[in-house]
Amino acid sequence: MSQLQLGVFASGRGSNFTAILKAIDDGRLDAVVRVLVSNNDDAGALETAQDRGIPTAVIRRKGFPSRDEFIEAHIDVLKNHGVDFVVLAGYMKMIPEAVIQQYRHRIVNIHPALLPSFGGKGMYGHFVHEAVLARGCKVSGVTIHIVDEIYDNGPIVTQRCIPVEAADTPDTLAARVLKTEHILYAETLQLFAEERVEIRDGLAAIR
Ligand code: GRF
């Protein structure tokens, strides 16, 4: 067991971030959130962090004279807060490659569909659920994967299926998927805390 020292990246309302905090409070997840990073001043997740006294940082490209300094800012904020594991919870920007290299196999993302379907650039939020319904899928779900240099591509750690109902709209499907996201993210992070996730030959295995 090793308590995860989390850095959470979120751009939006932050319901997954809240679910992670609740899992920690309830003793279901052995972790501490060391810092919440956003690219968006208006992110609900920032407010949640501030309310709880969790350090926050807003990192935007335009705040830095060069791309190198922008990238360095990500690494600095993680190192300065003692982060050893990074969680993307609705983060709308690519994580710079230098960060991925520093935290190889220690960055995870959550996607509201069953990857490798309905992933990649432009596949976020309601676009995902619209595409699932437009294709007539009978199941959708949640995927949690390791982040590598390609969007939505890294080793899949956990997935959970959710039946698509005939009457589903993108909103109703999104709401059911989100509920499962909140459960599965905490469970999956706990697998990392228990050191039960092994990456071998580009695949994640759970012991
Ligand atoms: C979630 O649906 C997640 O799968 C996706 O972005 C959304 C974030 O929602 N990556 P929230 O900000 O955690 O409520």
Coordinates of N, CA and C and ligand atoms in Angstrom, one line a residue:
M1 N 0.8 -1.2 0.0 CA 0.0 0.0 0.0 C 0.9 1.2 0.0
S2 N 0.5 2.2 -0.8 CA 1.2 3.5 -0.7 C 0.2 4.6 -1.0
Q3 N 0.0 5.4 0.0 CA -1.0 6.5 -0.1 C -0.6 7.4 -1.3
L4 N -1.6 7.6 -2.2 CA -1.3 8.4 -3.4 C -1.3 9.8 -3.0
Q5 N -0.3 10.5 -3.6 CA -0.2 12.0 -3.4 C -0.7 12.6 -4.7
L6 N -1.9 13.0 -4.7 CA -2.6 13.3 -6.0 C -2.4 14.7 -6.4
G7 N -2.2 14.9 -7.7 CA -2.4 16.2 -8.4 C -3.6 16.0 -9.3
V8 N -4.7 16.7 -9.1 CA -5.9 16.5 -10.0 C -6.0 17.7 -10.9
F9 N -6.2 17.4 -12.2 CA -6.4 18.4 -13.3 C -7.8 18.4 -13.7
A10 N -8.5 19.6 -13.6 CA -9.9 19.7 -14.0 C -10.2 21.0 -14.7
S11 N -11.0 21.0 -15.7 CA -11.3 22.2 -16.4 C -12.7 22.7 -16.1
G12 N -13.6 21.8 -15.6 CA -15.0 22.2 -15.5 C -15.6 22.0 -14.2
R13 N -16.9 21.5 -14.2 CA -17.7 21.5 -12.9 C -17.0 20.7 -11.8
G14 N -16.3 19.6 -12.2 CA -15.5 18.9 -11.2 C -16.3 17.9 -10.4
S15 N -17.3 17.3 -11.0 CA -18.0 16.3 -10.2 C -17.2 15.1 -9.9
N16 N -16.3 14.7 -10.8 CA -15.4 13.6 -10.5 C -14.4 13.9 -9.4
F17 N -13.9 15.2 -9.4 CA -13.0 15.6 -8.4 C -13.8 15.5 -7.0
T18 N -15.0 16.0 -7.0 CA -15.8 15.9 -5.7 C -15.9 14.4 -5.3
A19 N -16.2 13.5 -6.2 CA -16.4 12.1 -5.9 C -15.1 11.5 -5.4
I20 N -14.0 12.0 -5.9 CA -12.7 11.5 -5.4 C -12.5 12.0 -3.9
L21 N -12.8 13.2 -3.7 CA -12.6 13.8 -2.3 C -13.5 13.0 -1.4
K22 N -14.7 12.7 -1.8 CA -15.7 12.0 -0.9 C -15.1 10.6 -0.6
A23 N -14.6 9.9 -1.6 CA -14.0 8.6 -1.4 C -12.9 8.6 -0.4
I24 N -12.1 9.7 -0.5 CA -11.0 9.8 0.5 C -11.6 10.0 1.9
D25 N -12.6 10.9 2.0 CA -13.2 11.2 3.3 C -13.9 9.9 3.9
D26 N -14.5 9.1 3.0 CA -15.1 7.9 3.5 C -14.2 6.8 3.8
G27 N -12.9 6.9 3.5 CA -11.9 5.9 3.7 C -11.9 4.8 2.6
R28 N -12.6 5.1 1.5 CA -12.5 4.1 0.4 C -11.3 4.3 -0.5
L29 N -10.6 5.4 -0.4 CA -9.5 5.7 -1.2 C -8.3 6.2 -0.4
D30 N -7.2 5.5 -0.4 CA -6.1 5.9 0.4 C -5.2 6.9 -0.4
A31 N -5.6 8.2 -0.3 CA -4.9 9.2 -1.1 C -5.1 10.6 -0.4
V32 N -4.3 11.5 -0.8 CA -4.4 12.9 -0.4 C -4.3 13.8 -1.7
V33 N -5.2 14.8 -1.8 CA -5.1 15.7 -3.0 C -4.2 16.8 -2.6
R34 N -3.0 16.8 -3.2 CA -2.0 17.8 -2.9 C -2.2 19.1 -3.6
V35 N -2.8 19.1 -4.8 CA -3.0 20.3 -5.6 C -4.1 20.0 -6.7
L36 N -4.9 21.1 -6.9 CA -5.9 21.0 -8.0 C -5.4 22.0 -9.1
V37 N -5.2 21.5 -10.3 CA -4.7 22.4 -11.4 C -5.8 22.5 -12.4
S38 N -6.0 23.8 -12.9 CA -7.0 24.0 -13.9 C -6.4 24.9 -15.0
N39 N -7.0 25.0 -16.1 CA -6.7 25.9 -17.2 C -7.8 27.0 -17.3
N40 N -8.7 26.9 -16.3 CA -9.9 27.7 -16.5 C -10.3 28.4 -15.1
D41 N -10.2 29.7 -15.1 CA -10.5 30.4 -13.8 C -11.9 30.1 -13.3
D42 N -12.8 29.8 -14.1 CA -14.2 29.6 -13.7 C -14.5 28.1 -13.4
A43 N -13.6 27.2 -13.4 CA -13.8 25.8 -13.1 C -14.4 25.6 -11.7
G44 N -15.5 24.9 -11.7 CA -16.2 24.6 -10.4 C -15.2 23.8 -9.5
A45 N -14.3 23.0 -10.1 CA -13.4 22.3 -9.3 C -12.4 23.2 -8.5
L46 N -12.1 24.3 -9.0 CA -11.2 25.3 -8.3 C -11.9 25.7 -7.0
E47 N -13.2 26.0 -7.2 CA -14.0 26.5 -6.0 C -14.0 25.4 -4.9
T48 N -14.3 24.1 -5.4 CA -14.4 23.0 -4.5 C -13.0 22.9 -3.7
A49 N -11.9 23.0 -4.5 CA -10.6 22.9 -3.8 C -10.4 24.0 -2.8
Q50 N -10.7 25.2 -3.2 CA -10.5 26.4 -2.3 C -11.3 26.3 -1.1
D51 N -12.6 25.8 -1.2 CA -13.5 25.6 -0.1 C -12.9 24.6 1.0
R52 N -12.1 23.7 0.5 CA -11.5 22.7 1.4 C -10.1 23.0 1.7
G53 N -9.6 24.1 1.3 CA -8.2 24.5 1.7 C -7.1 23.7 0.9
I54 N -7.5 23.1 -0.3 CA -6.6 22.4 -1.1 C -5.9 23.4 -2.0
P55 N -4.6 23.4 -2.1 CA -3.9 24.4 -3.0 C -4.3 24.3 -4.4
T56 N -4.4 25.4 -5.1 CA -4.8 25.4 -6.5 C -3.8 26.1 -7.4
A57 N -3.8 25.8 -8.7 CA -3.0 26.5 -9.6 C -3.8 26.6 -10.9
V58 N -3.7 27.8 -11.6 CA -4.3 27.9 -12.9 C -3.1 28.1 -13.9
I59 N -3.0 27.2 -14.8 CA -1.9 27.2 -15.8 C -2.5 27.4 -17.2
R60 N -2.2 28.5 -17.8 CA -2.6 28.8 -19.2 C -1.5 29.2 -20.0
R61 N -1.5 28.8 -21.2 CA -0.4 29.1 -22.1 C -0.1 30.6 -22.2
K62 N -1.2 31.4 -22.2 CA -0.9 32.9 -22.4 C -0.3 33.5 -21.1
G63 N -0.3 32.8 -20.0 CA 0.4 33.3 -18.8 C 1.9 33.2 -18.8
F64 N 2.5 32.6 -19.9 CA 3.9 32.3 -19.9 C 4.5 32.9 -21.3
P65 N 5.7 33.4 -21.2 CA 6.3 34.0 -22.4 C 6.7 32.9 -23.4
S66 N 7.0 31.7 -22.9 CA 7.4 30.7 -23.9 C 6.7 29.4 -23.6
R67 N 6.7 28.5 -24.6 CA 6.1 27.2 -24.4 C 6.8 26.4 -23.4
D68 N 8.2 26.5 -23.4 CA 9.0 25.8 -22.4 C 8.6 26.1 -21.0
E69 N 8.5 27.5 -20.8 CA 8.1 27.9 -19.4 C 6.7 27.4 -19.0
F70 N 5.8 27.4 -20.0 CA 4.5 26.9 -19.7 C 4.6 25.4 -19.3
I71 N 5.3 24.6 -20.0 CA 5.5 23.2 -19.7 C 6.2 23.0 -18.3
E72 N 7.2 23.8 -18.1 CA 7.9 23.7 -16.9 C 7.0 24.0 -15.7
A73 N 6.0 24.9 -15.9 CA 5.1 25.3 -14.8 C 4.3 24.1 -14.3
H74 N 3.9 23.2 -15.3 CA 3.2 22.0 -14.9 C 4.1 21.1 -14.0
I75 N 5.3 20.9 -14.4 CA 6.2 20.1 -13.6 C 6.5 20.7 -12.3
D76 N 6.7 22.0 -12.3 CA 7.0 22.7 -11.0 C 5.9 22.5 -10.0
V77 N 4.7 22.7 -10.5 CA 3.5 22.7 -9.6 C 3.4 21.3 -9.0
L78 N 3.6 20.3 -9.8 CA 3.5 18.9 -9.3 C 4.6 18.6 -8.3
K79 N 5.8 19.0 -8.7 CA 6.9 18.7 -7.8 C 6.8 19.4 -6.5
N80 N 6.5 20.7 -6.6 CA 6.4 21.6 -5.4 C 5.4 21.1 -4.4
H81 N 4.4 20.4 -4.9 CA 3.3 19.9 -3.9 C 3.5 18.4 -3.6
G82 N 4.6 17.9 -4.0 CA 4.9 16.5 -3.7 C 3.9 15.5 -4.3
V83 N 3.5 15.8 -5.6 CA 2.6 14.9 -6.3 C 3.3 13.7 -6.8
D84 N 2.8 12.5 -6.6 CA 3.3 11.3 -7.2 C 2.4 10.6 -8.1
F85 N 1.2 11.1 -8.3 CA 0.2 10.5 -9.2 C -0.8 11.6 -9.7
V86 N -1.0 11.6 -11.0 CA -1.8 12.6 -11.6 C -3.2 12.1 -12.1
V87 N -4.2 12.8 -11.8 CA -5.6 12.4 -12.2 C -6.2 13.5 -13.0
L88 N -6.6 13.1 -14.3 CA -7.3 14.0 -15.1 C -8.8 13.8 -14.9
A89 N -9.4 14.8 -14.5 CA -10.9 14.7 -14.2 C -11.6 15.8 -15.0
G90 N -11.8 15.5 -16.3 CA -12.5 16.5 -17.1 C -11.5 17.6 -17.5
Y91 N -10.2 17.3 -17.8 CA -9.3 18.3 -18.2 C -9.2 18.4 -19.7
M92 N -9.4 19.6 -20.2 CA -9.7 19.8 -21.6 C -8.4 20.1 -22.5
K93 N -7.3 20.0 -21.8 CA -6.0 20.3 -22.6 C -5.2 19.1 -22.6
M94 N -4.3 19.0 -23.6 CA -3.3 17.9 -23.7 C -2.3 18.1 -22.6
I95 N -1.9 17.1 -21.9 CA -0.8 17.2 -20.9 C 0.5 17.2 -21.7
P96 N 1.4 18.2 -21.4 CA 2.6 18.2 -22.2 C 3.4 16.9 -22.1
E97 N 4.1 16.6 -23.2 CA 4.9 15.3 -23.2 C 5.9 15.2 -22.1
A98 N 6.5 16.3 -21.8 CA 7.5 16.3 -20.7 C 6.9 15.8 -19.4
V99 N 5.7 16.2 -19.2 CA 5.0 15.8 -17.9 C 4.7 14.3 -18.0
I100 N 4.3 13.9 -19.2 CA 3.9 12.4 -19.3 C 5.2 11.6 -19.1
Q101 N 6.3 12.1 -19.6 CA 7.6 11.4 -19.4 C 8.0 11.3 -17.9
Q102 N 7.8 12.4 -17.2 CA 8.2 12.5 -15.8 C 7.3 11.6 -14.9
Y103 N 6.0 11.4 -15.4 CA 5.0 10.7 -14.6 C 4.6 9.5 -15.4
R104 N 5.5 8.8 -16.0 CA 5.2 7.7 -16.9 C 4.3 6.6 -16.1
H105 N 3.2 6.2 -16.7 CA 2.3 5.3 -16.1 C 1.7 5.7 -14.7
R106 N 1.8 7.0 -14.4 CA 1.3 7.6 -13.2 C 0.4 8.7 -13.5
I107 N -0.2 8.7 -14.7 CA -1.3 9.7 -15.0 C -2.4 8.9 -15.6
V108 N -3.6 9.2 -15.0 CA -4.8 8.5 -15.6 C -5.9 9.5 -16.0
N109 N -6.7 9.0 -16.9 CA -7.8 9.9 -17.4 C -9.1 9.0 -17.4
I110 N -10.2 9.7 -17.3 CA -11.5 9.1 -17.4 C -12.2 9.5 -18.6
H111 N -12.8 8.5 -19.3 CA -13.5 8.8 -20.6 C -14.9 8.3 -20.5
P112 N -15.9 9.0 -20.9 CA -17.3 8.6 -20.7 C -17.9 7.7 -21.9
A113 N -17.1 6.7 -22.3 CA -17.5 5.7 -23.3 C -16.5 4.6 -23.2
L114 N -16.8 3.6 -24.0 CA -15.9 2.4 -24.0 C -14.8 2.5 -25.0
L115 N -13.6 3.0 -24.6 CA -12.5 3.1 -25.6 C -12.1 1.7 -26.0
P116 N -11.6 1.6 -27.3 CA -11.2 2.7 -28.2 C -12.3 3.3 -29.0
S117 N -13.5 2.9 -28.8 CA -14.6 3.5 -29.6 C -14.9 4.9 -29.0
F118 N -15.3 5.8 -29.8 CA -15.8 7.1 -29.4 C -14.8 7.9 -28.5
G119 N -13.5 7.8 -29.0 CA -12.5 8.6 -28.3 C -11.8 9.4 -29.3
G120 N -10.7 10.1 -28.9 CA -9.9 10.9 -29.8 C -10.3 12.4 -29.8
K121 N -9.6 13.1 -30.6 CA -9.9 14.6 -30.6 C -11.3 14.9 -30.9
G122 N -11.9 15.8 -30.2 CA -13.3 16.3 -30.5 C -14.3 15.4 -29.8
M123 N -13.9 14.2 -29.3 CA -14.8 13.3 -28.6 C -14.8 13.6 -27.1
Y124 N -15.6 14.6 -26.7 CA -15.7 14.9 -25.3 C -17.2 15.4 -25.0
G125 N -17.5 15.3 -23.8 CA -18.8 15.8 -23.3 C -20.0 15.2 -24.1
H126 N -20.9 16.1 -24.5 CA -22.1 15.5 -25.2 C -21.8 14.9 -26.6
F127 N -20.7 15.3 -27.2 CA -20.3 14.7 -28.5 C -20.2 13.2 -28.4
V128 N -19.7 12.8 -27.3 CA -19.5 11.3 -27.1 C -20.8 10.6 -27.1
H129 N -21.7 11.1 -26.2 CA -23.0 10.4 -26.1 C -23.9 10.5 -27.3
E130 N -23.8 11.7 -28.0 CA -24.5 11.8 -29.3 C -24.0 10.8 -30.3
A131 N -22.7 10.6 -30.3 CA -22.1 9.6 -31.3 C -22.5 8.2 -31.0
V132 N -22.5 7.9 -29.7 CA -22.9 6.5 -29.2 C -24.4 6.3 -29.7
L133 N -25.2 7.2 -29.4 CA -26.7 7.0 -29.8 C -26.8 7.0 -31.3
A134 N -26.1 7.9 -32.0 CA -26.2 7.9 -33.5 C -25.8 6.6 -34.1
R135 N -24.9 5.9 -33.4 CA -24.4 4.6 -34.0 C -25.3 3.4 -33.6
G136 N -26.3 3.7 -32.7 CA -27.2 2.7 -32.3 C -26.6 1.7 -31.3
C137 N -25.6 2.1 -30.6 CA -24.9 1.2 -29.6 C -25.9 0.7 -28.6
K138 N -25.8 -0.5 -28.1 CA -26.7 -1.0 -27.1 C -26.0 -0.9 -25.7
V139 N -24.7 -0.7 -25.7 CA -24.0 -0.5 -24.5 C -23.1 0.7 -24.7
S140 N -22.9 1.5 -23.6 CA -21.8 2.4 -23.5 C -21.1 2.2 -22.2
G141 N -20.4 3.2 -21.7 CA -19.8 2.9 -20.4 C -18.7 3.9 -20.1
V142 N -17.8 3.5 -19.2 CA -16.8 4.3 -18.7 C -15.4 3.6 -18.9
T143 N -14.4 4.4 -19.3 CA -13.1 3.8 -19.4 C -12.1 4.7 -18.6
I144 N -11.3 4.0 -17.8 CA -10.2 4.7 -17.2 C -8.9 4.2 -17.7
H145 N -8.0 5.0 -18.2 CA -6.8 4.6 -18.9 C -5.6 5.4 -18.5
I146 N -4.5 4.8 -18.7 CA -3.2 5.5 -18.5 C -3.0 6.5 -19.6
V147 N -2.5 7.7 -19.3 CA -2.3 8.7 -20.3 C -0.9 8.6 -20.9
D148 N -0.9 8.5 -22.3 CA 0.3 8.5 -23.0 C 0.3 9.7 -23.9
E149 N 1.2 9.7 -24.9 CA 1.4 10.9 -25.7 C 0.2 11.1 -26.8
I150 N -0.6 10.1 -26.9 CA -1.7 10.1 -27.9 C -3.0 10.2 -27.1
Y151 N -3.9 11.1 -27.6 CA -5.2 11.3 -27.0 C -6.0 10.0 -26.8
D152 N -6.5 9.8 -25.6 CA -7.4 8.6 -25.3 C -6.8 7.3 -25.7
N153 N -5.5 7.2 -25.7 CA -4.8 6.0 -26.3 C -4.2 5.0 -25.3
G154 N -3.8 5.5 -24.1 CA -2.9 4.7 -23.3 C -3.6 3.4 -22.8
P155 N -2.8 2.5 -22.1 CA -3.4 1.3 -21.6 C -4.7 1.5 -20.8
I156 N -5.6 0.6 -21.1 CA -6.9 0.7 -20.4 C -6.8 -0.1 -19.1
V157 N -7.1 0.6 -18.0 CA -7.0 0.0 -16.6 C -8.3 -0.6 -16.2
T158 N -9.4 0.1 -16.3 CA -10.7 -0.4 -15.9 C -11.8 0.1 -16.9
Q159 N -12.8 -0.7 -17.1 CA -14.0 -0.3 -17.8 C -15.2 -0.8 -17.2
R160 N -16.3 -0.1 -17.3 CA -17.6 -0.6 -16.9 C -18.7 -0.3 -17.9
C161 N -19.5 -1.3 -18.2 CA -20.6 -1.1 -19.2 C -21.8 -0.5 -18.6
I162 N -22.5 0.2 -19.4 CA -23.8 0.8 -19.1 C -24.8 0.5 -20.2
P163 N -25.9 -0.1 -20.0 CA -26.8 -0.4 -21.1 C -27.4 0.9 -21.7
V164 N -27.5 1.0 -23.0 CA -28.2 2.1 -23.6 C -29.7 1.8 -23.7
E165 N -30.5 2.7 -23.2 CA -32.0 2.5 -23.3 C -32.6 3.1 -24.5
A166 N -33.7 2.5 -25.0 CA -34.3 3.0 -26.3 C -34.6 4.5 -26.2
A167 N -35.1 4.9 -25.0 CA -35.5 6.3 -24.8 C -34.4 7.3 -24.5
D168 N -33.1 6.8 -24.5 CA -32.0 7.7 -24.0 C -31.9 8.9 -25.0
T169 N -31.6 10.0 -24.3 CA -31.1 11.2 -25.1 C -29.6 11.3 -24.6
P170 N -28.8 12.1 -25.3 CA -27.4 12.3 -24.8 C -27.4 12.7 -23.3
D171 N -28.4 13.5 -22.9 CA -28.3 13.9 -21.5 C -28.6 12.8 -20.5
T172 N -29.6 12.0 -20.9 CA -30.0 10.9 -19.9 C -28.8 9.9 -19.9
L173 N -28.3 9.6 -21.0 CA -27.2 8.6 -21.1 C -26.0 9.2 -20.3
A174 N -25.7 10.5 -20.5 CA -24.5 11.1 -19.9 C -24.7 11.1 -18.3
A175 N -25.9 11.3 -17.9 CA -26.2 11.3 -16.4 C -25.9 9.9 -15.8
R176 N -26.3 8.8 -16.5 CA -26.1 7.5 -16.0 C -24.6 7.1 -16.1
V177 N -24.0 7.5 -17.2 CA -22.5 7.3 -17.3 C -21.8 8.0 -16.2
L178 N -22.2 9.2 -15.9 CA -21.4 10.0 -14.9 C -21.5 9.4 -13.5
K179 N -22.7 8.8 -13.2 CA -22.8 8.2 -11.8 C -21.8 7.0 -11.7
T180 N -21.7 6.3 -12.8 CA -20.7 5.2 -12.8 C -19.3 5.7 -12.7
E181 N -19.0 6.8 -13.4 CA -17.7 7.4 -13.4 C -17.3 7.7 -12.0
H182 N -18.2 8.2 -11.2 CA -17.9 8.6 -9.8 C -17.5 7.4 -9.0
I183 N -18.1 6.3 -9.2 CA -17.8 5.1 -8.5 C -16.5 4.5 -9.0
L184 N -16.4 4.4 -10.3 CA -15.2 3.6 -10.9 C -13.9 4.4 -10.7
Y185 N -14.0 5.7 -10.7 CA -12.7 6.5 -10.6 C -12.0 6.2 -9.2
A186 N -12.8 6.3 -8.1 CA -12.3 6.0 -6.8 C -11.8 4.6 -6.7
E187 N -12.6 3.6 -7.2 CA -12.2 2.2 -7.1 C -10.9 2.0 -7.9
T188 N -10.7 2.6 -9.0 CA -9.5 2.4 -9.8 C -8.3 3.0 -9.2
L189 N -8.5 4.2 -8.6 CA -7.4 4.9 -8.0 C -6.9 4.0 -6.8
Q190 N -7.9 3.4 -6.1 CA -7.5 2.6 -5.0 C -6.6 1.4 -5.4
L191 N -6.9 0.9 -6.6 CA -6.1 -0.2 -7.2 C -4.6 0.3 -7.3
F192 N -4.4 1.5 -7.7 CA -3.1 2.1 -7.8 C -2.5 2.2 -6.4
A193 N -3.3 2.7 -5.4 CA -2.8 2.9 -4.1 C -2.3 1.5 -3.5
E194 N -3.0 0.4 -3.9 CA -2.7 -0.9 -3.4 C -1.6 -1.5 -4.3
E195 N -1.1 -0.8 -5.2 CA 0.0 -1.2 -6.1 C -0.4 -2.5 -6.9
R196 N -1.7 -2.5 -7.3 CA -2.2 -3.7 -8.0 C -2.2 -3.6 -9.5
V197 N -1.8 -2.4 -10.0 CA -1.9 -2.2 -11.5 C -0.4 -2.3 -12.0
E198 N -0.3 -3.2 -13.0 CA 1.0 -3.5 -13.6 C 0.9 -3.2 -15.1
I199 N 1.9 -2.5 -15.6 CA 1.9 -2.2 -17.0 C 3.0 -3.1 -17.7
R200 N 2.5 -4.0 -18.6 CA 3.4 -4.9 -19.2 C 3.1 -4.9 -20.7
D201 N 4.1 -4.8 -21.5 CA 3.9 -4.8 -23.0 C 2.7 -3.9 -23.4
G202 N 2.7 -2.7 -22.9 CA 1.7 -1.7 -23.3 C 0.3 -2.0 -22.8
L203 N 0.1 -3.0 -22.0 CA -1.2 -3.3 -21.4 C -1.2 -3.2 -19.9
A204 N -2.4 -2.8 -19.3 CA -2.5 -2.8 -17.9 C -3.1 -4.0 -17.4
A205 N -2.5 -4.7 -16.4 CA -3.0 -5.9 -15.8 C -3.3 -5.5 -14.3
I206 N -4.4 -6.1 -13.8 CA -4.7 -5.9 -12.4 C -4.5 -7.2 -11.6
R207 N -3.7 -7.1 -10.6 CA -3.3 -8.3 -9.8 C -4.3 -8.5 -8.7
Ligands
GRF1 C1 -16.6 13.5 -17.4 O1 -17.7 13.0 -18.2 C2 -15.3 12.7 -17.8 O2 -15.6 11.4 -18.3 C3 -14.8 13.6 -18.9 O3 -15.1 14.9 -18.6 C4 -16.3 14.9 -17.7 C5 -15.9 15.7 -16.5 O4 -17.0 15.9 -15.7 N1 -13.4 13.3 -19.1 P1 -16.8 16.5 -14.3 O5 -16.1 17.9 -14.5 O6 -15.9 15.6 -13.4 O7 -18.2 16.7 -13.7

